[in-house]
């Protein structure tokens, strides 16, 4: 039983890590798509009115990849503050899983002809932006782990400081108790202090017959 548990535990941990990484990428893709659609509705006319074609292309690609440039790094940073994640495996896994999902959707909708019609320039710009997003995710994971460790150290330092303050408070209380005991002992040991003594017990009165014996002997006639 223990042998099988030792074998399957690493596999279970790896599977959970893969699922968690893929979940991060999918959530980032959904949120980033919503953000990209909102920005497209607001700034599409202004972007299309720009005179440079390459600048228009770059802005459109950046807008379409906000999920990997902005949303996924934020999610990786937040997750690394809670869970210890591997920088490159998390960044590449989360970004690549969502990217493969997008490529699958494009292939199903337009086929290979859709990729060919876009041209190599668009593909190069898209993959360059994607690589930048992966690097940002890796930096976010490192930043999150550093902040988490610094926060843990700060919390530990605060706990040790409070413990030292409590120990000092106990020592001060013990010192105050010792001073009070010394004062009481010195006040009891002062010279000239009047100590009430118990009253001596009164001897019981002698019987009247014992008092009358000498009188009787004096009054008796001499023989």
PDB file of C-alpha atoms in Angstrom:
ATOM      1  CA  UNK A   1       0.000   0.000   0.000  1.00  0.00           C
ATOM      2  CA  UNK A   2       2.763   2.399   0.899  1.00  0.00           C
ATOM      3  CA  UNK A   3       4.690   1.501  -2.279  1.00  0.00           C
ATOM      4  CA  UNK A   4       1.740   2.255  -4.555  1.00  0.00           C
ATOM      5  CA  UNK A   5       1.095   5.492  -2.692  1.00  0.00           C
ATOM      6  CA  UNK A   6       4.710   6.534  -3.144  1.00  0.00           C
ATOM      7  CA  UNK A   7       4.434   5.804  -6.879  1.00  0.00           C
ATOM      8  CA  UNK A   8       1.135   7.568  -7.566  1.00  0.00           C
ATOM      9  CA  UNK A   9       1.635  10.645  -5.371  1.00  0.00           C
ATOM     10  CA  UNK A  10       4.158  12.330  -7.721  1.00  0.00           C
ATOM     11  CA  UNK A  11       1.913  11.598 -10.687  1.00  0.00           C
ATOM     12  CA  UNK A  12      -1.069  13.071  -8.890  1.00  0.00           C
ATOM     13  CA  UNK A  13       0.907  16.210  -8.019  1.00  0.00           C
ATOM     14  CA  UNK A  14       2.046  16.621 -11.634  1.00  0.00           C
ATOM     15  CA  UNK A  15      -1.470  16.133 -12.948  1.00  0.00           C
ATOM     16  CA  UNK A  16      -2.859  18.728 -10.552  1.00  0.00           C
ATOM     17  CA  UNK A  17      -0.091  21.133 -11.542  1.00  0.00           C
ATOM     18  CA  UNK A  18      -0.880  20.664 -15.244  1.00  0.00           C
ATOM     19  CA  UNK A  19      -4.586  21.196 -14.657  1.00  0.00           C
ATOM     20  CA  UNK A  20      -3.922  24.297 -12.595  1.00  0.00           C
ATOM     21  CA  UNK A  21      -1.603  25.734 -15.249  1.00  0.00           C
ATOM     22  CA  UNK A  22      -4.112  25.070 -18.025  1.00  0.00           C
ATOM     23  CA  UNK A  23      -6.869  26.608 -15.933  1.00  0.00           C
ATOM     24  CA  UNK A  24      -4.836  29.788 -15.505  1.00  0.00           C
ATOM     25  CA  UNK A  25      -4.372  30.053 -19.258  1.00  0.00           C
ATOM     26  CA  UNK A  26      -8.060  29.449 -19.992  1.00  0.00           C
ATOM     27  CA  UNK A  27      -9.250  32.025 -17.437  1.00  0.00           C
ATOM     28  CA  UNK A  28      -6.738  34.545 -18.802  1.00  0.00           C
ATOM     29  CA  UNK A  29      -7.957  33.884 -22.343  1.00  0.00           C
ATOM     30  CA  UNK A  30     -11.609  34.471 -21.424  1.00  0.00           C
ATOM     31  CA  UNK A  31     -10.948  37.646 -19.456  1.00  0.00           C
ATOM     32  CA  UNK A  32      -8.478  38.953 -22.037  1.00  0.00           C
ATOM     33  CA  UNK A  33     -10.944  38.360 -24.873  1.00  0.00           C
ATOM     34  CA  UNK A  34     -13.575  40.385 -23.061  1.00  0.00           C
ATOM     35  CA  UNK A  35     -11.096  43.193 -22.470  1.00  0.00           C
ATOM     36  CA  UNK A  36      -9.909  43.124 -26.083  1.00  0.00           C
ATOM     37  CA  UNK A  37     -13.476  43.314 -27.392  1.00  0.00           C
ATOM     38  CA  UNK A  38     -14.201  46.308 -25.165  1.00  0.00           C
ATOM     39  CA  UNK A  39     -11.095  48.136 -26.337  1.00  0.00           C
ATOM     40  CA  UNK A  40     -11.836  47.317 -29.975  1.00  0.00           C
ATOM     41  CA  UNK A  41     -15.282  48.871 -29.744  1.00  0.00           C
ATOM     42  CA  UNK A  42     -13.835  52.056 -28.292  1.00  0.00           C
ATOM     43  CA  UNK A  43     -10.619  52.567 -30.247  1.00  0.00           C
ATOM     44  CA  UNK A  44     -11.093  50.695 -33.543  1.00  0.00           C
ATOM     45  CA  UNK A  45     -11.814  53.847 -35.547  1.00  0.00           C
ATOM     46  CA  UNK A  46      -8.821  55.712 -34.133  1.00  0.00           C
ATOM     47  CA  UNK A  47      -6.458  52.813 -34.716  1.00  0.00           C
ATOM     48  CA  UNK A  48      -7.643  52.316 -38.289  1.00  0.00           C
ATOM     49  CA  UNK A  49      -7.101  56.005 -39.003  1.00  0.00           C
ATOM     50  CA  UNK A  50      -3.387  55.812 -38.247  1.00  0.00           C
ATOM     51  CA  UNK A  51      -1.177  56.464 -41.306  1.00  0.00           C
ATOM     52  CA  UNK A  52       1.318  53.614 -40.735  1.00  0.00           C
ATOM     53  CA  UNK A  53       0.198  50.110 -41.640  1.00  0.00           C
ATOM     54  CA  UNK A  54       2.761  48.384 -39.454  1.00  0.00           C
ATOM     55  CA  UNK A  55       1.699  50.458 -36.436  1.00  0.00           C
ATOM     56  CA  UNK A  56      -1.933  49.543 -37.064  1.00  0.00           C
ATOM     57  CA  UNK A  57      -0.972  45.887 -37.326  1.00  0.00           C
ATOM     58  CA  UNK A  58       1.072  46.028 -34.120  1.00  0.00           C
ATOM     59  CA  UNK A  59      -1.738  47.691 -32.158  1.00  0.00           C
ATOM     60  CA  UNK A  60      -4.278  45.143 -33.398  1.00  0.00           C
ATOM     61  CA  UNK A  61      -1.982  42.261 -32.458  1.00  0.00           C
ATOM     62  CA  UNK A  62      -1.314  43.720 -29.014  1.00  0.00           C
ATOM     63  CA  UNK A  63      -5.034  44.258 -28.466  1.00  0.00           C
ATOM     64  CA  UNK A  64      -5.778  40.688 -29.478  1.00  0.00           C
ATOM     65  CA  UNK A  65      -3.089  39.306 -27.167  1.00  0.00           C
ATOM     66  CA  UNK A  66      -3.923  41.225 -24.030  1.00  0.00           C
ATOM     67  CA  UNK A  67      -4.752  37.924 -22.381  1.00  0.00           C
ATOM     68  CA  UNK A  68      -1.065  36.913 -22.472  1.00  0.00           C
ATOM     69  CA  UNK A  69       0.405  40.395 -22.080  1.00  0.00           C
ATOM     70  CA  UNK A  70      -1.679  41.644 -19.154  1.00  0.00           C
ATOM     71  CA  UNK A  71      -4.237  39.220 -17.752  1.00  0.00           C
ATOM     72  CA  UNK A  72      -2.103  36.081 -17.539  1.00  0.00           C
ATOM     73  CA  UNK A  73       0.847  37.828 -15.818  1.00  0.00           C
ATOM     74  CA  UNK A  74      -1.548  39.217 -13.207  1.00  0.00           C
ATOM     75  CA  UNK A  75      -3.026  35.763 -12.612  1.00  0.00           C
ATOM     76  CA  UNK A  76       0.428  34.192 -12.383  1.00  0.00           C
ATOM     77  CA  UNK A  77       1.499  36.823  -9.880  1.00  0.00           C
ATOM     78  CA  UNK A  78      -1.553  36.268  -7.692  1.00  0.00           C
ATOM     79  CA  UNK A  79      -1.281  32.491  -7.870  1.00  0.00           C
ATOM     80  CA  UNK A  80       2.430  32.507  -7.029  1.00  0.00           C
ATOM     81  CA  UNK A  81       1.677  34.539  -3.907  1.00  0.00           C
ATOM     82  CA  UNK A  82      -0.457  31.635  -2.651  1.00  0.00           C
ATOM     83  CA  UNK A  83       1.032  28.517  -4.289  1.00  0.00           C
ATOM     84  CA  UNK A  84       4.680  27.847  -4.995  1.00  0.00           C
ATOM     85  CA  UNK A  85       4.876  27.714  -8.805  1.00  0.00           C
ATOM     86  CA  UNK A  86       7.703  27.041 -11.209  1.00  0.00           C
ATOM     87  CA  UNK A  87       8.407  30.167 -13.271  1.00  0.00           C
ATOM     88  CA  UNK A  88       9.075  28.851 -16.761  1.00  0.00           C
ATOM     89  CA  UNK A  89       6.872  25.767 -16.661  1.00  0.00           C
ATOM     90  CA  UNK A  90       3.917  27.806 -15.401  1.00  0.00           C
ATOM     91  CA  UNK A  91       4.413  30.636 -17.895  1.00  0.00           C
ATOM     92  CA  UNK A  92       4.996  28.426 -20.940  1.00  0.00           C
ATOM     93  CA  UNK A  93       2.315  25.896 -19.990  1.00  0.00           C
ATOM     94  CA  UNK A  94      -0.434  28.432 -19.324  1.00  0.00           C
ATOM     95  CA  UNK A  95       0.331  30.567 -22.389  1.00  0.00           C
ATOM     96  CA  UNK A  96       0.907  27.668 -24.783  1.00  0.00           C
ATOM     97  CA  UNK A  97      -2.265  25.819 -23.762  1.00  0.00           C
ATOM     98  CA  UNK A  98      -4.416  28.853 -24.538  1.00  0.00           C
ATOM     99  CA  UNK A  99      -2.486  29.554 -27.720  1.00  0.00           C
ATOM    100  CA  UNK A 100      -3.047  26.010 -28.962  1.00  0.00           C
ATOM    101  CA  UNK A 101      -6.733  26.402 -28.205  1.00  0.00           C
ATOM    102  CA  UNK A 102      -6.859  29.557 -30.343  1.00  0.00           C
ATOM    103  CA  UNK A 103      -4.981  27.847 -33.170  1.00  0.00           C
ATOM    104  CA  UNK A 104      -7.424  24.937 -33.024  1.00  0.00           C
ATOM    105  CA  UNK A 105     -10.397  27.296 -33.285  1.00  0.00           C
ATOM    106  CA  UNK A 106      -8.786  29.118 -36.234  1.00  0.00           C
ATOM    107  CA  UNK A 107      -8.028  25.849 -37.981  1.00  0.00           C
ATOM    108  CA  UNK A 108     -11.580  24.594 -37.543  1.00  0.00           C
ATOM    109  CA  UNK A 109     -13.100  27.874 -38.768  1.00  0.00           C
ATOM    110  CA  UNK A 110     -10.765  28.793 -41.661  1.00  0.00           C
ATOM    111  CA  UNK A 111      -8.428  25.843 -42.154  1.00  0.00           C
ATOM    112  CA  UNK A 112      -4.837  26.142 -43.324  1.00  0.00           C
ATOM    113  CA  UNK A 113      -5.843  28.743 -45.925  1.00  0.00           C
ATOM    114  CA  UNK A 114      -6.614  31.213 -43.142  1.00  0.00           C
ATOM    115  CA  UNK A 115      -3.069  30.968 -41.832  1.00  0.00           C
ATOM    116  CA  UNK A 116      -1.612  31.303 -45.324  1.00  0.00           C
ATOM    117  CA  UNK A 117      -3.702  34.369 -46.188  1.00  0.00           C
ATOM    118  CA  UNK A 118      -2.492  36.301 -43.168  1.00  0.00           C
ATOM    119  CA  UNK A 119       1.123  36.119 -44.278  1.00  0.00           C
ATOM    120  CA  UNK A 120       4.367  35.522 -42.484  1.00  0.00           C
ATOM    121  CA  UNK A 121       4.634  39.108 -41.223  1.00  0.00           C
ATOM    122  CA  UNK A 122       1.441  38.855 -39.202  1.00  0.00           C
ATOM    123  CA  UNK A 123       2.452  35.435 -37.889  1.00  0.00           C
ATOM    124  CA  UNK A 124       5.898  36.729 -36.907  1.00  0.00           C
ATOM    125  CA  UNK A 125       4.415  39.708 -35.048  1.00  0.00           C
ATOM    126  CA  UNK A 126       1.875  37.498 -33.273  1.00  0.00           C
ATOM    127  CA  UNK A 127       4.467  34.983 -32.119  1.00  0.00           C
ATOM    128  CA  UNK A 128       6.826  37.799 -31.048  1.00  0.00           C
ATOM    129  CA  UNK A 129       4.092  39.339 -28.915  1.00  0.00           C
ATOM    130  CA  UNK A 130       3.312  35.895 -27.566  1.00  0.00           C
ATOM    131  CA  UNK A 131       6.956  35.378 -26.568  1.00  0.00           C
ATOM    132  CA  UNK A 132       6.964  38.740 -24.782  1.00  0.00           C
ATOM    133  CA  UNK A 133       3.860  37.670 -22.876  1.00  0.00           C
ATOM    134  CA  UNK A 134       5.527  34.415 -21.805  1.00  0.00           C
ATOM    135  CA  UNK A 135       8.519  36.345 -20.465  1.00  0.00           C
ATOM    136  CA  UNK A 136       6.175  38.682 -18.586  1.00  0.00           C
ATOM    137  CA  UNK A 137       4.427  35.691 -17.023  1.00  0.00           C
ATOM    138  CA  UNK A 138       7.743  34.225 -15.916  1.00  0.00           C
ATOM    139  CA  UNK A 139       8.733  37.567 -14.363  1.00  0.00           C
ATOM    140  CA  UNK A 140       5.363  37.759 -12.638  1.00  0.00           C
ATOM    141  CA  UNK A 141       5.825  34.325 -11.071  1.00  0.00           C
ATOM    142  CA  UNK A 142       9.287  35.286  -9.786  1.00  0.00           C
ATOM    143  CA  UNK A 143       7.959  38.564  -8.438  1.00  0.00           C
ATOM    144  CA  UNK A 144       5.075  36.824  -6.694  1.00  0.00           C
ATOM    145  CA  UNK A 145       7.352  34.270  -5.044  1.00  0.00           C
ATOM    146  CA  UNK A 146       9.751  36.995  -3.872  1.00  0.00           C
ATOM    147  CA  UNK A 147       6.915  39.059  -2.422  1.00  0.00           C
ATOM    148  CA  UNK A 148       5.437  36.006  -0.716  1.00  0.00           C
ATOM    149  CA  UNK A 149       8.766  35.087   0.900  1.00  0.00           C
ATOM    150  CA  UNK A 150       9.357  38.667   2.049  1.00  0.00           C
ATOM    151  CA  UNK A 151       5.876  38.800   3.526  1.00  0.00           C
ATOM    152  CA  UNK A 152       6.465  35.511   5.349  1.00  0.00           C
ATOM    153  CA  UNK A 153       9.733  36.836   6.751  1.00  0.00           C
ATOM    154  CA  UNK A 154       8.041  40.058   7.830  1.00  0.00           C
ATOM    155  CA  UNK A 155       5.261  38.120   9.539  1.00  0.00           C
ATOM    156  CA  UNK A 156       7.798  35.924  11.319  1.00  0.00           C
ATOM    157  CA  UNK A 157       9.745  38.980  12.447  1.00  0.00           C
ATOM    158  CA  UNK A 158       6.586  40.582  13.799  1.00  0.00           C
ATOM    159  CA  UNK A 159       5.698  37.382  15.645  1.00  0.00           C
ATOM    160  CA  UNK A 160       9.166  37.174  17.200  1.00  0.00           C
ATOM    161  CA  UNK A 161       8.966  40.848  18.179  1.00  0.00           C
ATOM    162  CA  UNK A 162       5.631  40.290  19.897  1.00  0.00           C
ATOM    163  CA  UNK A 163       7.029  37.228  21.649  1.00  0.00           C
ATOM    164  CA  UNK A 164       9.996  39.255  22.915  1.00  0.00           C
ATOM    165  CA  UNK A 165       7.662  42.012  24.108  1.00  0.00           C
ATOM    166  CA  UNK A 166       5.547  39.469  25.975  1.00  0.00           C
ATOM    167  CA  UNK A 167       8.643  37.944  27.589  1.00  0.00           C
ATOM    168  CA  UNK A 168       9.818  41.414  28.640  1.00  0.00           C
ATOM    169  CA  UNK A 169       6.391  42.129  30.099  1.00  0.00           C
ATOM    170  CA  UNK A 170       6.575  38.921  32.134  1.00  0.00           C
ATOM    171  CA  UNK A 171      10.032  39.843  33.410  1.00  0.00           C
ATOM    172  CA  UNK A 172       8.823  43.301  34.421  1.00  0.00           C
ATOM    173  CA  UNK A 173       5.865  41.748  36.236  1.00  0.00           C
ATOM    174  CA  UNK A 174       8.183  39.377  38.104  1.00  0.00           C
ATOM    175  CA  UNK A 175      10.460  42.265  39.070  1.00  0.00           C
ATOM    176  CA  UNK A 176       7.500  44.286  40.329  1.00  0.00           C
ATOM    177  CA  UNK A 177       6.333  41.314  42.406  1.00  0.00           C
ATOM    178  CA  UNK A 178       9.805  40.880  43.902  1.00  0.00           C
ATOM    179  CA  UNK A 179       9.982  44.590  44.802  1.00  0.00           C
ATOM    180  CA  UNK A 180       6.613  44.430  46.515  1.00  0.00           C
ATOM    181  CA  UNK A 181       7.705  41.360  48.493  1.00  0.00           C
ATOM    182  CA  UNK A 182      10.943  43.079  49.537  1.00  0.00           C
ATOM    183  CA  UNK A 183       9.037  46.174  50.701  1.00  0.00           C
ATOM    184  CA  UNK A 184       6.689  44.074  52.795  1.00  0.00           C
ATOM    185  CA  UNK A 185       9.600  42.164  54.351  1.00  0.00           C
ATOM    186  CA  UNK A 186      11.509  45.382  55.182  1.00  0.00           C
ATOM    187  CA  UNK A 187       8.434  47.019  56.718  1.00  0.00           C
ATOM    188  CA  UNK A 188       7.929  43.967  58.958  1.00  0.00           C
ATOM    189  CA  UNK A 189      11.590  43.956  60.055  1.00  0.00           C
ATOM    190  CA  UNK A 190      11.798  47.671  61.138  1.00  0.00           C
ATOM    191  CA  UNK A 191      13.204  48.210  64.780  1.00  0.00           C
ATOM    192  CA  UNK A 192      10.965  49.676  67.499  1.00  0.00           C
ATOM    193  CA  UNK A 193       7.927  48.211  66.021  1.00  0.00           C
ATOM    194  CA  UNK A 194       5.335  47.589  68.700  1.00  0.00           C
ATOM    195  CA  UNK A 195       4.102  44.080  68.621  1.00  0.00           C
ATOM    196  CA  UNK A 196       1.079  43.359  70.800  1.00  0.00           C
ATOM    197  CA  UNK A 197       1.828  40.694  73.383  1.00  0.00           C
ATOM    198  CA  UNK A 198      -0.813  38.403  74.756  1.00  0.00           C
ATOM    199  CA  UNK A 199      -2.088  39.255  78.273  1.00  0.00           C
ATOM    200  CA  UNK A 200      -0.805  36.897  81.046  1.00  0.00           C
ATOM    201  CA  UNK A 201      -3.247  34.413  82.278  1.00  0.00           C
ATOM    202  CA  UNK A 202      -4.659  35.220  85.733  1.00  0.00           C
ATOM    203  CA  UNK A 203      -4.089  32.604  88.389  1.00  0.00           C
ATOM    204  CA  UNK A 204      -7.250  31.082  89.711  1.00  0.00           C
ATOM    205  CA  UNK A 205      -8.262  32.463  93.138  1.00  0.00           C
ATOM    206  CA  UNK A 206      -7.293  30.293  96.107  1.00  0.00           C
ATOM    207  CA  UNK A 207     -10.134  28.733  98.048  1.00  0.00           C
ATOM    208  CA  UNK A 208     -11.372  30.558 101.149  1.00  0.00           C
ATOM    209  CA  UNK A 209     -10.552  27.649 103.402  1.00  0.00           C
ATOM    210  CA  UNK A 210      -6.864  27.886 102.527  1.00  0.00           C
ATOM    211  CA  UNK A 211      -6.883  31.596 103.484  1.00  0.00           C
ATOM    212  CA  UNK A 212      -8.565  30.977 106.858  1.00  0.00           C
ATOM    213  CA  UNK A 213      -6.150  28.272 108.072  1.00  0.00           C
ATOM    214  CA  UNK A 214      -3.461  30.604 109.479  1.00  0.00           C
ATOM    215  CA  UNK A 215      -6.034  32.662 111.356  1.00  0.00           C
ATOM    216  CA  UNK A 216      -7.421  29.539 113.019  1.00  0.00           C
ATOM    217  CA  UNK A 217      -3.941  28.405 114.008  1.00  0.00           C
ATOM    218  CA  UNK A 218      -3.142  31.816 115.601  1.00  0.00           C
ATOM    219  CA  UNK A 219      -6.325  31.832 117.581  1.00  0.00           C
ATOM    220  CA  UNK A 220      -5.803  28.339 119.068  1.00  0.00           C
ATOM    221  CA  UNK A 221      -4.701  28.405 122.784  1.00  0.00           C
ATOM    222  CA  UNK A 222      -1.268  27.341 123.620  1.00  0.00           C
ATOM    223  CA  UNK A 223      -1.073  24.059 125.475  1.00  0.00           C
TER     224      UNK A 223
END
